[in-house]
XYZ file of C-alpha atoms in Angstrom:
787
model
C 76.057 63.138 76.884
C 79.140 62.182 78.907
C 79.799 65.880 79.644
C 76.187 66.331 80.821
C 76.446 63.351 83.186
C 79.669 64.796 84.637
C 77.986 68.144 85.238
C 75.059 66.420 86.925
C 77.398 64.493 89.188
C 79.252 67.656 90.163
C 75.996 69.447 90.899
C 74.695 66.518 92.946
C 77.981 66.323 94.902
C 77.653 70.014 95.667
C 74.214 69.446 97.119
C 72.681 72.115 94.931
C 71.203 70.116 92.061
C 67.474 70.695 91.620
C 67.521 73.504 94.221
C 66.086 76.836 93.231
C 66.466 80.209 94.895
C 62.884 81.430 94.489
C 63.039 84.010 97.267
C 65.903 85.503 99.218
C 66.178 85.100 102.978
C 69.045 85.985 105.281
C 69.551 82.310 106.122
C 69.908 81.418 102.443
C 72.387 84.105 101.443
C 74.551 83.994 104.589
C 75.357 80.286 104.345
C 78.857 79.001 103.745
C 79.649 80.815 100.458
C 80.479 77.503 98.804
C 76.793 77.338 97.904
C 77.457 80.113 95.381
C 80.352 78.229 93.816
C 84.062 78.646 94.473
C 85.860 80.938 92.057
C 89.383 80.085 90.879
C 92.147 81.756 92.873
C 95.939 81.841 93.241
C 96.512 81.951 89.495
C 100.078 81.160 88.412
C 101.899 79.995 85.289
C 104.349 77.171 84.870
C 107.882 78.367 84.129
C 107.626 77.183 80.512
C 104.361 79.122 79.961
C 102.537 75.948 78.934
C 100.294 75.503 81.989
C 98.144 77.617 84.281
C 97.758 76.413 87.862
C 94.953 77.611 90.129
C 93.039 76.708 93.271
C 89.445 75.655 92.628
C 86.608 73.698 94.182
C 83.956 72.759 91.605
C 82.694 69.866 93.757
C 82.178 71.973 96.896
C 84.599 69.752 98.817
C 85.952 70.583 102.262
C 88.991 72.325 100.792
C 90.066 73.825 97.469
C 92.352 71.689 95.301
C 95.028 72.557 92.760
C 93.904 72.391 89.143
C 95.695 73.066 85.865
C 95.041 73.640 82.193
C 97.371 73.902 79.223
C 97.271 76.557 76.552
C 96.231 73.829 74.141
C 93.716 71.971 76.316
C 91.607 74.197 78.552
C 89.677 71.464 80.360
C 90.721 71.798 84.042
C 92.373 68.743 85.548
C 93.345 68.070 89.151
C 97.092 68.218 89.732
C 98.539 65.081 91.266
C 100.507 65.188 94.516
C 103.584 64.020 92.627
C 103.322 66.932 90.196
C 102.702 69.369 93.051
C 105.912 68.248 94.770
C 107.850 69.064 91.613
C 106.445 72.560 91.123
C 108.872 75.419 91.404
C 108.253 78.357 93.715
C 108.344 82.035 92.847
C 111.913 83.152 92.224
C 114.278 85.285 90.177
C 114.980 84.856 86.463
C 118.238 85.280 84.635
C 118.434 87.949 81.927
C 117.525 85.586 79.123
C 114.610 84.028 81.049
C 116.105 80.586 80.462
C 116.754 79.808 84.139
C 115.052 80.563 87.428
C 116.510 80.337 90.908
C 114.154 79.933 93.854
C 113.901 78.948 97.501
C 111.744 76.056 98.660
C 111.515 74.819 102.251
C 114.644 76.759 103.159
C 116.856 75.326 100.408
C 117.870 76.694 96.998
C 117.003 75.279 93.585
C 117.626 76.258 89.990
C 115.291 75.391 87.132
C 116.283 75.094 83.477
C 113.247 76.189 81.490
C 114.123 74.470 78.194
C 114.794 71.029 79.659
C 112.479 71.317 82.660
C 115.279 70.058 84.901
C 115.328 71.315 88.503
C 118.629 71.084 90.394
C 118.904 71.408 94.152
C 121.773 73.729 95.092
C 121.711 73.499 98.894
C 120.575 70.984 101.475
C 121.284 72.402 104.914
C 119.765 72.767 108.360
C 120.185 76.522 108.029
C 117.638 78.410 105.950
C 118.773 80.001 102.688
C 116.536 82.601 101.072
C 116.262 85.561 98.665
C 118.394 83.965 95.898
C 119.292 86.048 92.817
C 121.715 85.698 89.930
C 124.934 87.682 90.177
C 125.556 90.380 87.579
C 127.599 88.031 85.385
C 125.201 85.118 86.128
C 128.095 82.905 87.179
C 126.987 82.801 90.824
C 123.855 82.636 92.927
C 123.751 85.286 95.632
C 121.635 84.392 98.663
C 121.143 85.106 102.356
C 121.674 82.844 105.324
C 121.056 84.286 108.805
C 121.110 87.757 107.218
C 124.634 87.269 105.857
C 125.207 87.299 102.121
C 126.810 84.345 100.332
C 127.833 83.603 96.739
C 127.605 80.078 95.312
C 129.486 79.505 92.046
C 127.329 77.655 89.543
C 130.151 75.878 87.706
C 132.345 74.368 90.391
C 130.215 74.905 93.466
C 132.602 77.173 95.417
C 130.771 78.861 98.297
C 131.966 82.250 99.502
C 130.711 84.310 102.403
C 130.410 87.979 101.476
C 129.368 89.662 104.727
C 130.118 89.125 108.391
C 127.574 90.881 110.589
C 128.496 90.843 114.266
C 126.800 92.426 117.239
C 130.030 93.885 118.654
C 133.737 93.930 117.669
C 135.897 90.933 118.417
C 137.311 91.111 121.946
C 140.798 92.567 122.139
C 143.726 90.395 123.086
C 144.731 90.373 126.759
C 147.856 92.483 126.118
C 145.685 95.230 124.688
C 143.446 95.346 127.739
C 146.128 95.878 130.427
C 145.778 98.845 132.757
C 148.548 101.436 133.313
C 150.150 99.552 136.213
C 150.254 96.261 134.308
C 151.697 97.921 131.205
C 154.498 99.540 133.300
C 155.421 96.245 134.939
C 155.506 94.449 131.568
C 157.748 97.166 130.130
C 160.079 96.858 133.149
C 160.383 93.086 132.750
C 161.279 93.477 129.094
C 163.942 96.035 130.022
C 165.608 94.007 132.816
C 165.714 90.416 131.584
C 167.340 89.013 128.429
C 165.235 85.865 128.545
C 162.076 87.974 128.340
C 163.519 89.850 125.342
C 164.371 86.575 123.607
C 160.886 85.124 124.168
C 159.243 88.338 122.975
C 161.328 88.273 119.768
C 160.392 84.631 119.110
C 156.691 85.333 119.810
C 156.734 88.242 117.343
C 158.368 86.076 114.658
C 155.883 83.273 115.227
C 152.910 85.612 115.058
C 154.206 87.229 111.837
C 154.570 83.816 110.180
C 151.155 82.707 111.434
C 149.523 85.884 110.124
C 151.059 85.283 106.696
C 149.576 81.791 106.602
C 146.100 82.788 107.832
C 143.342 83.306 105.242
C 142.068 86.826 104.819
C 139.346 87.520 107.351
C 136.000 89.043 106.417
C 135.490 92.581 107.575
C 133.319 92.692 110.668
C 130.171 94.741 110.069
C 129.094 95.911 113.503
C 125.338 95.911 114.188
C 125.328 96.884 117.851
C 122.271 94.686 118.294
C 120.252 96.473 115.598
C 118.241 94.364 113.174
C 119.935 93.683 109.826
C 117.877 93.900 106.656
C 117.788 94.808 102.951
C 121.199 93.224 102.281
C 121.989 93.610 98.556
C 125.028 93.383 96.319
C 125.741 95.444 93.216
C 125.803 93.589 89.882
C 129.600 94.010 89.664
C 130.075 92.795 93.252
C 131.889 95.969 94.319
C 129.334 97.184 96.841
C 127.062 95.594 99.405
C 124.347 97.715 100.967
C 122.460 96.912 104.150
C 120.089 98.517 106.615
C 120.346 98.566 110.400
C 117.065 99.131 112.247
C 116.896 100.150 115.881
C 113.716 98.997 117.581
C 111.647 101.586 119.407
C 111.598 101.415 123.179
C 108.501 101.351 125.336
C 106.006 100.147 122.724
C 103.023 98.661 124.504
C 100.768 96.218 122.692
C 97.117 95.515 123.388
C 95.825 92.076 124.321
C 92.604 90.454 123.152
C 90.904 88.091 125.653
C 89.598 84.878 124.114
C 86.671 83.482 126.111
C 85.672 80.366 124.160
C 88.759 78.153 124.388
C 89.559 74.450 124.432
C 91.159 74.800 127.877
C 88.084 76.300 129.499
C 90.170 79.254 130.687
C 90.223 82.751 129.244
C 93.366 83.060 127.117
C 95.056 86.273 126.042
C 95.879 86.856 122.362
C 98.873 89.226 121.935
C 97.811 92.089 119.693
C 99.007 95.261 117.961
C 100.139 98.613 119.273
C 98.029 101.772 119.002
C 98.505 104.888 116.900
C 101.178 107.221 118.208
C 103.483 104.457 119.367
C 107.215 105.098 119.037
C 108.640 104.153 115.650
C 111.822 102.271 114.895
C 114.653 104.159 113.204
C 116.951 102.872 110.505
C 120.094 103.736 108.572
C 121.417 102.333 105.323
C 125.118 101.562 104.915
C 127.429 100.809 101.997
C 130.183 98.220 102.328
C 132.956 98.694 99.754
C 134.248 95.160 99.201
C 137.508 96.381 97.656
C 138.415 98.947 100.290
C 136.910 96.783 103.050
C 135.249 99.852 104.505
C 131.670 100.696 105.358
C 129.935 104.030 105.684
C 126.356 105.397 105.920
C 124.120 106.613 103.131
C 124.004 110.343 103.867
C 120.415 111.501 104.389
C 121.053 114.817 106.155
C 121.239 116.740 102.880
C 117.961 115.442 101.413
C 116.004 118.474 100.116
C 113.314 119.315 102.661
C 114.575 116.908 105.317
C 113.728 119.479 108.008
C 110.389 120.622 106.525
C 107.503 120.599 108.972
C 103.960 119.575 107.986
C 101.443 122.372 107.596
C 99.108 121.059 110.309
C 101.607 122.040 113.022
C 100.613 125.669 112.409
C 97.425 124.875 114.335
C 99.563 124.232 117.413
C 101.773 127.327 117.986
C 103.633 125.923 121.004
C 104.522 122.696 119.183
C 105.497 124.652 116.074
C 107.869 126.860 118.070
C 109.390 123.854 119.809
C 109.975 121.955 116.561
C 111.408 125.006 114.815
C 113.833 125.457 117.684
C 114.897 121.806 117.540
C 115.433 122.044 113.749
C 115.743 118.272 113.631
C 115.991 116.058 110.580
C 112.860 114.009 110.016
C 113.168 110.261 110.367
C 113.246 108.501 106.985
C 113.223 104.943 105.670
C 115.470 104.043 102.729
C 114.463 101.303 100.278
C 116.772 99.772 97.700
C 119.160 100.403 96.180
C 117.992 99.477 92.701
C 120.957 98.907 90.389
C 121.284 99.315 86.653
C 122.304 96.088 84.905
C 125.829 97.376 84.295
C 126.263 98.212 87.993
C 127.165 101.824 87.294
C 124.020 103.496 88.613
C 122.046 103.017 91.793
C 118.771 104.581 92.926
C 117.097 104.572 96.341
C 113.514 105.399 97.304
C 113.219 107.309 100.569
C 110.050 107.870 102.588
C 109.583 110.268 105.485
C 108.121 108.580 108.565
C 105.618 111.421 108.893
C 104.209 110.245 105.513
C 104.523 113.677 103.859
C 107.449 113.091 101.484
C 108.818 110.529 99.059
C 112.185 111.093 97.394
C 113.737 109.167 94.524
C 117.473 109.752 94.633
C 120.589 108.608 92.871
C 123.116 106.982 95.210
C 126.854 107.427 94.780
C 128.113 104.185 96.341
C 131.681 105.498 96.596
C 130.712 108.239 99.049
C 127.172 107.419 100.218
C 125.981 110.788 98.898
C 122.541 111.267 97.334
C 121.336 113.342 94.376
C 117.652 114.207 93.947
C 115.797 112.785 90.939
C 112.191 113.314 92.099
C 110.406 114.585 95.180
C 106.717 114.064 95.829
C 105.392 116.167 98.707
C 101.846 115.740 99.998
C 100.562 117.725 102.966
C 98.010 114.964 103.498
C 99.966 111.734 102.976
C 101.848 109.953 100.222
C 99.939 107.046 98.687
C 98.034 105.771 95.695
C 98.422 102.730 93.391
C 102.030 101.671 92.788
C 103.273 104.164 95.378
C 104.130 103.000 98.868
C 105.047 104.854 102.039
C 106.633 101.788 103.647
C 108.115 100.202 100.514
C 109.508 101.297 97.185
C 106.407 100.677 95.049
C 106.617 99.992 91.311
C 110.130 101.083 90.340
C 113.138 99.892 88.323
C 115.536 100.534 85.464
C 114.415 100.281 81.845
C 118.044 100.542 80.700
C 121.344 101.516 82.324
C 120.446 105.198 82.665
C 116.633 105.437 82.897
C 114.564 104.716 86.007
C 110.772 104.354 86.116
C 108.353 104.976 88.959
C 104.750 105.952 89.669
C 103.683 109.295 91.075
C 100.516 111.246 91.836
C 102.159 114.523 90.801
C 99.416 115.058 88.197
C 96.653 114.168 90.650
C 96.407 110.544 89.457
C 98.915 107.707 89.718
C 100.843 107.566 86.441
C 104.116 106.229 85.041
C 107.212 108.438 84.950
C 110.710 107.937 83.544
C 113.777 109.837 84.757
C 117.295 110.031 83.313
C 119.495 109.282 86.327
C 122.466 111.069 84.768
C 120.913 114.251 83.383
C 117.817 114.329 85.616
C 115.301 114.882 82.788
C 111.835 113.512 83.643
C 109.062 112.327 81.337
C 105.447 111.463 82.150
C 104.484 108.418 80.085
C 100.761 108.142 80.906
C 98.265 110.855 81.726
C 94.566 111.452 82.290
C 91.911 111.313 84.994
C 92.464 107.617 85.602
C 94.912 105.481 87.561
C 97.634 103.004 86.665
C 96.782 100.264 89.146
C 99.370 97.572 88.347
C 102.638 97.877 86.434
C 105.034 95.340 84.921
C 108.110 95.763 82.713
C 108.459 93.316 79.825
C 111.324 90.826 79.715
C 113.142 92.784 77.008
C 112.520 96.056 78.897
C 110.915 97.664 75.864
C 107.266 97.600 76.974
C 105.215 98.401 80.052
C 102.147 96.285 80.799
C 99.647 97.811 83.189
C 96.097 97.624 84.473
C 94.094 100.861 84.534
C 90.550 102.208 84.819
C 90.968 104.382 81.723
C 87.498 103.884 80.185
C 85.491 104.259 83.397
C 86.463 104.375 87.089
C 84.723 101.030 87.613
C 86.156 99.129 84.626
C 89.700 97.756 84.554
C 91.549 96.667 81.419
C 95.035 95.460 80.621
C 97.197 97.765 78.464
C 100.662 98.035 76.961
C 102.798 101.059 76.149
C 106.404 101.445 74.897
C 108.871 102.437 77.619
C 109.573 105.592 75.642
C 105.898 106.573 75.820
C 103.044 106.708 73.347
C 99.371 105.842 73.205
C 98.377 102.913 75.454
C 97.061 99.860 73.627
C 94.124 98.032 75.221
C 94.578 94.254 75.190
C 91.569 92.908 77.137
C 88.038 93.451 75.918
C 85.513 92.187 78.475
C 83.614 94.886 80.382
C 84.094 94.455 84.119
C 87.089 93.493 86.237
C 90.122 92.018 84.453
C 92.762 90.696 86.847
C 95.586 89.603 84.523
C 98.537 87.279 85.115
C 100.972 87.444 82.182
C 102.751 84.242 81.164
C 106.548 84.177 81.632
C 107.086 84.208 77.847
C 104.541 87.078 77.604
C 102.502 85.300 74.920
C 99.403 84.595 77.008
C 97.096 86.246 79.531
C 95.448 84.307 82.341
C 92.487 86.557 83.148
C 90.472 86.342 86.329
C 87.330 88.115 85.134
C 84.055 89.067 86.792
C 81.038 91.314 86.305
C 78.741 93.105 88.755
C 76.428 90.107 89.246
C 78.760 87.345 88.028
C 81.532 85.961 90.278
C 85.121 85.550 89.139
C 86.005 82.994 86.471
C 89.263 82.090 84.721
C 89.760 82.999 81.043
C 92.657 82.422 78.656
C 93.630 84.920 75.945
C 96.598 85.403 73.623
C 98.545 88.560 74.453
C 97.198 90.415 71.448
C 94.806 93.373 71.228
C 91.338 92.252 70.248
C 92.058 88.548 70.746
C 89.188 86.437 72.065
C 89.214 85.457 75.734
C 88.058 81.861 76.233
C 86.321 80.908 79.472
C 88.068 78.091 81.309
C 86.061 77.609 84.521
C 82.342 77.477 85.227
C 82.119 77.783 88.979
C 78.711 79.216 89.810
C 76.051 76.855 91.160
C 72.692 76.254 89.548
C 71.037 77.516 92.713
C 72.858 80.850 92.512
C 71.930 81.206 88.842
C 68.262 80.455 89.550
C 67.786 83.925 91.056
C 67.845 87.008 88.814
C 70.527 88.976 90.628
C 70.306 92.668 89.875
C 72.921 94.268 87.699
C 73.061 97.427 89.832
C 73.117 100.566 87.751
C 76.225 102.666 88.312
C 75.157 106.287 88.605
C 76.703 109.589 89.648
C 75.294 112.401 91.715
C 76.786 115.728 92.685
C 77.860 116.178 96.264
C 77.653 119.541 98.019
C 81.156 120.408 96.801
C 80.238 119.901 93.152
C 82.144 116.639 92.688
C 80.721 113.546 90.979
C 80.095 110.714 93.432
C 79.826 107.219 91.943
C 77.326 104.770 93.385
C 75.543 101.496 92.728
C 71.780 101.696 93.056
C 69.419 98.799 93.725
C 65.834 99.629 92.854
C 62.801 97.673 94.046
C 60.352 96.429 91.439
C 57.681 97.864 93.691
C 58.643 100.284 96.441
C 57.147 99.687 99.879
C 54.427 102.252 100.736
C 56.691 103.648 103.463
C 59.249 104.493 100.740
C 62.237 103.291 102.818
C 65.870 103.493 101.745
C 69.147 102.054 102.974
C 72.689 103.272 102.399
C 75.423 100.604 102.407
C 78.859 101.900 103.419
C 81.838 99.824 102.288
C 84.775 99.189 104.602
C 88.526 99.789 104.402
C 88.118 103.467 103.556
C 90.558 103.246 100.646
C 88.726 100.585 98.650
C 86.751 100.749 95.415
C 83.305 99.222 95.686
C 81.424 100.819 92.789
C 82.732 98.794 89.867
C 81.419 96.580 87.114
C 83.155 93.613 88.757
C 82.069 91.143 91.438
C 82.171 92.853 94.802
C 84.520 92.012 97.659
C 81.350 92.589 99.675
C 79.440 89.834 97.905
C 77.319 89.059 100.970
C 76.224 92.683 101.122
C 75.535 92.570 97.363
C 73.094 89.735 98.047
C 71.669 91.466 101.133
C 71.070 94.604 99.063
C 69.126 92.451 96.589
C 67.080 91.109 99.511
C 66.347 94.649 100.696
C 65.266 95.695 97.198
C 63.002 92.637 96.993
C 61.319 93.904 100.146
C 60.648 97.350 98.784
C 63.770 99.245 99.856
C 65.757 101.542 97.585
C 69.454 100.883 98.230
C 72.482 103.024 97.445
C 76.087 101.790 97.673
C 78.469 104.774 97.480
C 82.162 105.230 96.684
C 82.463 108.087 99.144
C 85.382 110.495 99.506
C 88.599 108.523 100.246
C 87.529 105.512 98.171
C 90.112 104.084 95.784
C 90.083 104.570 92.022
C 89.496 108.321 91.728
C 92.862 110.001 92.149
C 94.800 111.871 94.798
C 92.291 114.567 95.788
C 89.543 111.997 96.380
C 91.972 109.680 98.192
C 93.083 112.370 100.657
C 89.753 114.187 101.040
C 89.379 112.940 104.631
C 92.760 114.218 105.838
C 92.411 115.361 109.457
C 88.651 114.774 109.415
C 87.332 111.252 109.013
C 83.579 111.431 109.226
C 83.668 114.704 107.285
C 83.349 114.551 103.491
C 83.066 110.769 103.563
C 79.919 111.172 105.687
C 78.424 114.149 103.861
C 78.637 112.087 100.660
C 76.216 109.630 102.306
C 73.925 112.500 103.324
C 74.040 113.918 99.796
C 73.224 110.426 98.521
C 70.081 110.455 100.646
C 69.134 113.802 99.113
C 69.599 112.267 95.646
C 67.278 109.363 96.549
C 64.646 111.681 97.934
C 64.674 113.911 94.856
C 65.049 111.140 92.251
C 62.870 108.343 93.657
C 60.654 110.002 96.242
C 62.230 108.165 99.163
C 60.752 109.186 102.528
C 63.532 111.209 104.222
C 62.345 109.983 107.626
C 62.713 106.331 106.614
C 66.418 106.094 105.763
C 68.898 103.711 107.395
C 72.526 102.833 106.832
C 74.816 99.943 107.606
C 78.412 98.853 107.055
C 81.383 97.091 108.595
C 84.774 98.301 109.840
C 85.189 101.753 108.237
C 81.562 101.372 107.145
C 80.655 100.751 110.769
C 82.552 103.876 111.763
C 80.623 105.954 109.199
C 77.383 104.396 110.445
C 78.162 105.577 113.980
C 79.133 109.053 112.787
C 75.930 109.219 110.752
C 73.755 108.210 113.685
C 75.523 110.608 116.077
C 76.136 113.680 113.904
C 73.342 113.442 111.303
C 70.514 112.110 113.500
C 67.786 113.811 111.450
C 68.975 112.056 108.267
C 69.380 108.471 109.469
C 66.606 106.834 111.468
C 68.428 103.527 111.988
C 71.926 102.162 111.678
C 73.647 98.788 111.783
C 77.290 99.330 112.795
C 79.457 96.230 112.322
C 83.002 95.864 113.813
C 83.212 99.654 114.028
C 86.086 101.934 114.900
C 84.732 104.115 117.711
C 87.868 106.057 118.642
C 90.728 106.443 116.158
C 93.227 106.989 118.984
C 92.831 103.260 119.685
C 93.378 102.014 116.124
C 96.717 100.979 114.586
C 99.579 103.320 113.724
C 100.298 102.610 110.049
C 96.792 103.360 108.804
C 95.683 106.069 111.210
C 98.812 108.220 111.396
C 98.658 108.745 107.633
C 95.233 110.353 107.850
C 95.072 111.941 111.301
C 98.760 112.318 112.231
C 99.233 111.358 115.911
C 96.881 111.915 118.867
C 99.432 113.879 120.894
C 100.533 116.059 117.949
C 97.142 116.606 116.264
C 94.482 116.128 118.919
C 92.011 118.287 116.984
C 91.928 115.746 114.145
C 91.136 112.880 116.524
C 88.409 114.819 118.333
C 86.694 115.703 115.030
C 86.988 112.151 113.710
C 86.088 109.819 116.587
C 82.436 108.797 117.170
C 82.938 108.484 120.929
C 82.980 112.295 121.192
C 79.552 112.622 119.519
C 77.493 109.930 121.262
C 75.110 112.442 122.795
C 73.686 113.185 119.322
C 72.046 109.747 118.992
C 68.299 109.944 118.266
C 67.503 106.990 116.027
C 67.823 103.257 116.605
C 71.367 101.940 116.710
C 72.422 98.305 116.468
C 76.104 97.548 117.086
C 77.652 94.173 116.194
C 81.218 93.154 117.040
C 83.418 90.068 117.224
C 84.914 89.560 120.674
C 88.308 88.373 119.423
C 88.627 91.110 116.803
C 92.368 91.671 116.380
C 91.929 94.552 113.949
C 89.287 96.751 115.589
C 89.477 95.476 119.135
C 86.340 94.562 121.076
C 87.533 97.149 123.612
C 86.506 99.801 121.064
C 82.818 98.932 121.171
C 82.869 98.347 124.939
C 84.215 101.861 125.543
C 81.444 103.262 123.343
C 78.863 101.144 125.184
C 79.971 102.597 128.506
C 79.591 106.097 127.058
C 76.037 105.280 125.907
C 75.203 104.044 129.405
C 76.640 107.126 131.081
C 74.612 109.376 128.758
C 71.421 107.419 129.582
C 70.802 106.495 125.947
C 68.231 103.687 125.539
C 67.652 103.187 121.814
C 70.702 100.993 121.161
C 71.696 97.336 121.284
C 75.009 95.480 121.196
C 75.299 91.997 119.679
C 78.584 90.295 120.586
C 80.074 87.318 118.747
C 82.404 85.363 121.067
C 84.349 83.347 118.451
C 84.641 85.937 115.674
C 87.649 87.995 114.615
C 87.321 91.078 112.394
C 86.209 89.077 109.370
C 83.485 86.707 110.528
C 83.912 83.067 109.506
C 80.974 81.150 110.959
C 77.818 81.145 108.780
C 75.759 81.173 111.988
C 77.365 84.482 112.965
C 76.834 85.999 109.518
C 73.184 84.941 109.545
C 72.614 86.211 113.072
C 74.053 89.682 112.467
C 72.202 90.246 109.195
C 68.906 88.946 110.594
C 69.296 91.535 113.344
C 70.077 94.302 110.829
C 67.119 93.313 108.636
C 64.830 93.232 111.690
C 66.086 96.694 112.685
C 65.215 98.128 109.272
C 61.864 96.364 109.124
C 60.816 97.708 112.526
C 62.083 101.270 112.069
C 61.914 102.110 108.352
C 58.680 100.442 107.200
C 56.279 102.066 109.615
């Protein structure tokens, strides 16, 4: 009875008790999402593995609060402010996982896991960060103002290890004399005994002073370049660092903000555009014994001069680049050291995104030896593989290094012997390893993968030597797992297609029962029978299986209308058995189905979860296969459900907005109406990191940009187009949609509208804006597709 009263109080506080969602309207589903219920987030374990902390808001308060459970008592309790102050931050463990060192508010702390005692190591005005244990665990190595320091744990001695300076120390006056001054000084010394005597005394004094002076740290000259990636080897013999030279002449866009507290228009500094100059960097090794530093030698990397295939489409550029025969710019990450300090590995990425090398580093000479090369004429990517960072890598023992690669067509785990070079693929199949973690004892890999179905993720284990993966989780849907520090428990953030995320607790054993901890969803949300969209496949024109969610009406409207929803981000997986990132669109698709529409939500070419070929299928042509998948989806609906091919619309945001524009402009006989939200209209005006991967650069591969940018195809518009864009969008700038609008005006197009949202960035925040844009989209479909 007491539990029931508590639940009633919570429901009443939330303002949802006794409310029922009989029918869906845009106003109801686009409210502040708290009406649905706030799922737990920011899951983390206590250091002793006895508690799980998470953000939650069961009472629909103004802000989420910190809650906790124990492995023995799973009733969530609010965490007091006093307890929150004492919580440790993320940090680095010692080898035995008995101590953890971490940074908090710019100072260093060490936690003893057995006793629970936390000791503050520093209390300074300067900020200390990136603390780690030294190889022998007798010192804490940390950074302060980019310099490396060592703090002895027993005794407290602090030692500076590096001395980065912009330029060498100024020479003494005597060393800066010109020829005339040197001659006169020499003459004085020759003529006068008193000068000789003083010179002899000065030399003696300086010799004695030098003998008494402490040994000075070697100056590491930066020349004004930015210092980063400062690391020390476990045995303390080598310190590696990276110097990055900023690119010159990079111009950034500005975003005008019109609705401001001052009453004046204010400029928001924004990003650069694709094709901007890139910074360059070099990695150096500092030998602490020889007090010498030298570069990591990248000029002999296999394929360092290789040109991408696309340059063949530009003969003049190809000839020019062949003549230059220049090394490609690369970024070096690491090094990653074996525990004994005898072996080091670096991960190197080409700035043109076509190559990733894993190489053994000889710290004595700076020379590199190839262990693995992954070449991709599209671009390097995929789960656990990064083009701007190392990805999931490390040593399993002193001679074996693990990494992920798409060499087989899907991201899998590989192990290489850094001495002999022998490589072994540990996992295989037409599925992806999406997360990867090495166990504390370095004998087991834990990973998340979509092995059973592209849209189902489970948590697995496998020995580091290889073998058959063992499935640990059992609930069908999305399993986002946080492993406890002692590796005995799983905190699982689980969801299903029509059920938002909840927290579960499970022992780290195959087949063990997962116990639900939170119950977040409101009674109002549960009062509507949300569809469990069927996940289907259809063949596209190239013979590949395309996965999609379909929402079927109980009774189709006589006009037999259909709508295609296009997810954003490009590389994102939408068609899963888990709660969608696009939960508002999930609800809107239910609303459309209630009103007689057949809805299809497609994981088009370039979506995540389906391997390398699918990921890179849009290389040099966005709006190609990703768009024809939508067209082939329409064909499927027409053939399977008798949808009227003249009554089909589509909508989506960001990349989905881009596809909507391309559909309306280049497939005008397929799509009668389109709602394009925060759309990219010209890829030459988007950011560098994302766009250059897929389309190279506008001035080196203009063909790709002309094929891929909607602004070049505006004249094809026949149907009814609604564009919606936030005016302070710092991702896809408002300028994008304004340029397209001007093109529509110049081409005398009339069947379009632009809805602007003055206070919205890329991701809308105000419920009034969400409701307004989706009411407009619904009105568009009602007026054009249900004739």
